[in-house]
Short mmCIF file of C-alpha atoms in Angstrom, two decimals:
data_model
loop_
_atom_site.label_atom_id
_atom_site.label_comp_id
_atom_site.label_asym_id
_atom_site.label_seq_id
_atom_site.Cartn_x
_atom_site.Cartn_y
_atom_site.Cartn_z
CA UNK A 1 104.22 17.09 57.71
CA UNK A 2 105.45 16.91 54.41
CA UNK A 3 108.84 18.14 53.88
CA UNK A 4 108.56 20.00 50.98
CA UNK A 5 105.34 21.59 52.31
CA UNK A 6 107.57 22.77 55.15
CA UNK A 7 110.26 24.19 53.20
CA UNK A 8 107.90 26.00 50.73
CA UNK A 9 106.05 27.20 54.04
CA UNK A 10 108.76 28.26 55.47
CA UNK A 11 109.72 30.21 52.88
CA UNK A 12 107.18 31.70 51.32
CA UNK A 13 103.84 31.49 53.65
CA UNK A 14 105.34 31.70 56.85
CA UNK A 15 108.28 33.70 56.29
CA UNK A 16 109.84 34.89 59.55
CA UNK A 17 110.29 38.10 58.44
CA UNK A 18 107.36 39.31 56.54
CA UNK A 19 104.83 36.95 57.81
CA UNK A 20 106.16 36.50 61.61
CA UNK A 21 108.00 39.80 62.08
CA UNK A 22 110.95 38.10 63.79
CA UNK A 23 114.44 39.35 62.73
CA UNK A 24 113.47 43.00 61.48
CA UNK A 25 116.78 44.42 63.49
CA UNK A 26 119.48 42.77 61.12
CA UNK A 27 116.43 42.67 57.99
CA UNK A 28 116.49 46.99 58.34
CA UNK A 29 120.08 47.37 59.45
CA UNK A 30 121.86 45.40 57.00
CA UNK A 31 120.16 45.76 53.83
CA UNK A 32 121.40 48.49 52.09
CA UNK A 33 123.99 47.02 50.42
CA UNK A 34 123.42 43.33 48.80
CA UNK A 35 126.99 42.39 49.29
CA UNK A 36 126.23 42.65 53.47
CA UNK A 37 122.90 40.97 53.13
CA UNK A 38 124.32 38.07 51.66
CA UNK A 39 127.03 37.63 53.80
CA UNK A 40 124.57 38.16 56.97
CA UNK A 41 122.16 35.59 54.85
CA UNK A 42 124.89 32.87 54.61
CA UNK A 43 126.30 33.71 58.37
CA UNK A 44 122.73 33.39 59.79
CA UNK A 45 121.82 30.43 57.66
CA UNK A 46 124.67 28.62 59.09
CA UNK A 47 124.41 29.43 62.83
CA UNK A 48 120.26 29.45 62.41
CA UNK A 49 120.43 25.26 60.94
CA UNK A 50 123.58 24.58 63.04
CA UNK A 51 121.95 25.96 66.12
CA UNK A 52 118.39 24.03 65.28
CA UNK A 53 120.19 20.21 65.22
CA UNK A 54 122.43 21.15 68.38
CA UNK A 55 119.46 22.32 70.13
CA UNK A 56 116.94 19.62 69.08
CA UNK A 57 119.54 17.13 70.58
CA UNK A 58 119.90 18.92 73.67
CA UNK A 59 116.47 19.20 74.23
CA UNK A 60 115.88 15.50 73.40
CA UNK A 61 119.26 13.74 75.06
CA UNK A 62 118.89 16.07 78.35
CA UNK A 63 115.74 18.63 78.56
CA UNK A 64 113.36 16.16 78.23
CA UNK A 65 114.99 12.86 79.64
CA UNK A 66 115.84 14.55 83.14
CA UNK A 67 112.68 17.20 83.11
CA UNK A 68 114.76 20.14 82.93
CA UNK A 69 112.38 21.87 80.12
CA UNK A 70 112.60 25.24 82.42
CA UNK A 71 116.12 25.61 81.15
CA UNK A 72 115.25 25.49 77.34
CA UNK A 73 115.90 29.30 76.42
CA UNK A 74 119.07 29.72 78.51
CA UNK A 75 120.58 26.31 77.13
CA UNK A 76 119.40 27.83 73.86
CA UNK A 77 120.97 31.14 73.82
CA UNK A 78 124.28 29.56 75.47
CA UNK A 79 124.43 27.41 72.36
CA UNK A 80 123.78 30.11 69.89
CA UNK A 81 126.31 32.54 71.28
CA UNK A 82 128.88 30.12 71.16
CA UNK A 83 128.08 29.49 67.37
CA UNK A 84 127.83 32.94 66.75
CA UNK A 85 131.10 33.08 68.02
CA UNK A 86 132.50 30.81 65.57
CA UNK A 87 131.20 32.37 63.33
CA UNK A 88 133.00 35.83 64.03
CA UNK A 89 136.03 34.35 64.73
CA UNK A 90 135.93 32.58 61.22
CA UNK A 91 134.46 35.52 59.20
CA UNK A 92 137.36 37.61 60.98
CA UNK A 93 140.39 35.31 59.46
CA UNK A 94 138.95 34.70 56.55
CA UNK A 95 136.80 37.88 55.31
CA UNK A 96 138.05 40.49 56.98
CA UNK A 97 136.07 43.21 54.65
CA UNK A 98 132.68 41.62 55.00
CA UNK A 99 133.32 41.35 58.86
CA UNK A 100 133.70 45.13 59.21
CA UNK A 101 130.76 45.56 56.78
CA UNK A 102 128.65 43.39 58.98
CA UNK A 103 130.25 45.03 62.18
CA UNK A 104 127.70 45.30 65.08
CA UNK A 105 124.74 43.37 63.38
CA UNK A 106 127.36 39.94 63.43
CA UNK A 107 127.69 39.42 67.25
CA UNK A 108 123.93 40.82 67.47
CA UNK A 109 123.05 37.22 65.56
CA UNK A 110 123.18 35.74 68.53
CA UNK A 111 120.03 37.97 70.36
CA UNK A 112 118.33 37.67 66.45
CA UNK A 113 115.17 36.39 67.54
CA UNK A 114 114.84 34.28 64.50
CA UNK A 115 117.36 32.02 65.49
CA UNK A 116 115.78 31.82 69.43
CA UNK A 117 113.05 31.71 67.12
CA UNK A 118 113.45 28.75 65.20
CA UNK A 119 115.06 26.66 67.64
CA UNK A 120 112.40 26.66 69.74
CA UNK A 121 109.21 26.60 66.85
CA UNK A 122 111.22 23.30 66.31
CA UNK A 123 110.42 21.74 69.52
CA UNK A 124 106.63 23.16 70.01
CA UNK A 125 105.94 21.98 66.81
CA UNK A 126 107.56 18.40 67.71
CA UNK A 127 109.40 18.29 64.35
CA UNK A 128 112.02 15.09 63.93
CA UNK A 129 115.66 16.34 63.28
CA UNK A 130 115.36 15.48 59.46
CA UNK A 131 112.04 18.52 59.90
CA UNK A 132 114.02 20.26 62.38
CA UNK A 133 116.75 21.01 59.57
CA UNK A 134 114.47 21.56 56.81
CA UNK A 135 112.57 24.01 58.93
CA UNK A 136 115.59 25.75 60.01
CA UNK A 137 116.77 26.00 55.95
CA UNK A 138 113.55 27.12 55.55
CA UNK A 139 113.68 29.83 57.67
CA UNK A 140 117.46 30.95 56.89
CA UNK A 141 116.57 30.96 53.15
CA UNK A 142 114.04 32.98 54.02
CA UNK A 143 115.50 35.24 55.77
CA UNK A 144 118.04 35.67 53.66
CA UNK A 145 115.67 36.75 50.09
CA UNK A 146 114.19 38.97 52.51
CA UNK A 147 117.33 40.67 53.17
CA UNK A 148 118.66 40.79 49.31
CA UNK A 149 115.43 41.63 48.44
CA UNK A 150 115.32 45.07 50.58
CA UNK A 151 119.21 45.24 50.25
CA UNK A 152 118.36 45.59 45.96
CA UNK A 153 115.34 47.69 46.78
CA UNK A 154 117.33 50.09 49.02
CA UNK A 155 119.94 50.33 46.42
CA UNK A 156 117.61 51.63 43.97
CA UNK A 157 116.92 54.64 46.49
CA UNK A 158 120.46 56.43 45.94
CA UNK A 159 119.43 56.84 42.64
CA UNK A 160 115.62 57.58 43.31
CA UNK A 161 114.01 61.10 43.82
CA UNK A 162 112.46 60.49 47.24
CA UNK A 163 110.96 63.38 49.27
CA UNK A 164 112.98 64.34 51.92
CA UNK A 165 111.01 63.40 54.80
CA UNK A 166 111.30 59.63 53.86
CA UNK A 167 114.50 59.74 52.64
CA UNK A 168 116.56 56.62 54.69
CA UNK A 169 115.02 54.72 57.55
CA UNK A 170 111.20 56.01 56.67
CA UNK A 171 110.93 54.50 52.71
CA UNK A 172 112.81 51.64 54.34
CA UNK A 173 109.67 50.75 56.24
CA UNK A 174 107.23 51.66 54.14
CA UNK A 175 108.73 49.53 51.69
CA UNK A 176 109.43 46.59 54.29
CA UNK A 177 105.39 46.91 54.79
CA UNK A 178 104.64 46.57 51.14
CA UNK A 179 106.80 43.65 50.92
CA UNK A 180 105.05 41.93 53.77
CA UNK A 181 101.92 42.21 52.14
CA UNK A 182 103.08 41.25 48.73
CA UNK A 183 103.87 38.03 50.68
CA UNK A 184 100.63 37.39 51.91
CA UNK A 185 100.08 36.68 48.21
CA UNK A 186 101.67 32.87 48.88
CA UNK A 187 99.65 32.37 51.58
CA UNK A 188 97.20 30.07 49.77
CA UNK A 189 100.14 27.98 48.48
CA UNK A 190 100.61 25.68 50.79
#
């Protein structure tokens, strides 16, 4: 595949959130503020590409060359909790705020099924590293207009007159579902 037909898939067409549904945990739970969802964007971006090359190499270098396939999604989730936990260690030292803004939702990166997610599309699909990456950009970059997206949307609603009953979590959905569907608009793109 093309590379910039992945990318733009990614993206757009195939987004992981709106398209696949994976990652709707950290997508509702930290977008009402945009300064959080960018923070979660750039900490999943980093673990979600970082995680992709270190498990493509696994699974190439030792998975595949000894036949130990079966232990894909435990070497995978060993790998991303231990770059998750990089992460929160960094985050911690160097921005403390935006670590207790992200609070629960950083350490629950690591059980974000849109990194699982990606790591292992990577391999079904049989993508070469240089794909692997791009895919895993893809996906982070993705996720992460998703997120500012609702984060900007949701920040609109402290200043909106919404009905009671779907004040907070229910006008979150509801406008998560429109979203969704406003991204099945790209779907011819590519």
């Amino acid at each position: 595949m093309n590379i910039f037909t992945i990318l733009i898939s990614t993206i757009f067409v195939n987004n992981y959130v709106f398209a696949q549904f994976l990652g709707i945990c950290p997508f509702l739970g930290v977008s009402s503020k945009t300064e959080t969802a960018t923070g979660m964007g750039l900490a999943v971006t980093f673990v979600v590409t970082l995680s992709s090359v270190i498990t493509w190499a696994i699974q190439k270098a030792i998975l595949d060359r000894f036949g130990l396939q079966y232990l894909q999604t435990i070497v995978f989730i060993l790998v991303i909790a231990s770059l998750v936990q990089f992460v929160e260690m960094f985050l911690k030292k160097s921005s403390p705020n935006l670590y207790k803004a992200l609070g629960v939702y950083l350490p629950l990166i690591t059980t974000n099924c849109i990194v699982l997610g990606v790591a292992i599309l990577n391999i079904e699909k049989g993508y070469t590293l240089i794909q692997t990456i791009v895919n895993a950009l893809g996906a982070s970059i993705g996720f992460a207009i998703a997120l500012l997206l609702m984060a900007g949307v949701r920040e609109k609603f402290e200043f909106s007159n919404i009905p009671k009953p779907l004040q907070g979590f229910p006008i979150g959905l509801i406008t998560a579902g429109l979203m969704s569907i406003a991204f099945l608009g790209f779907t011819g793109l590519v």
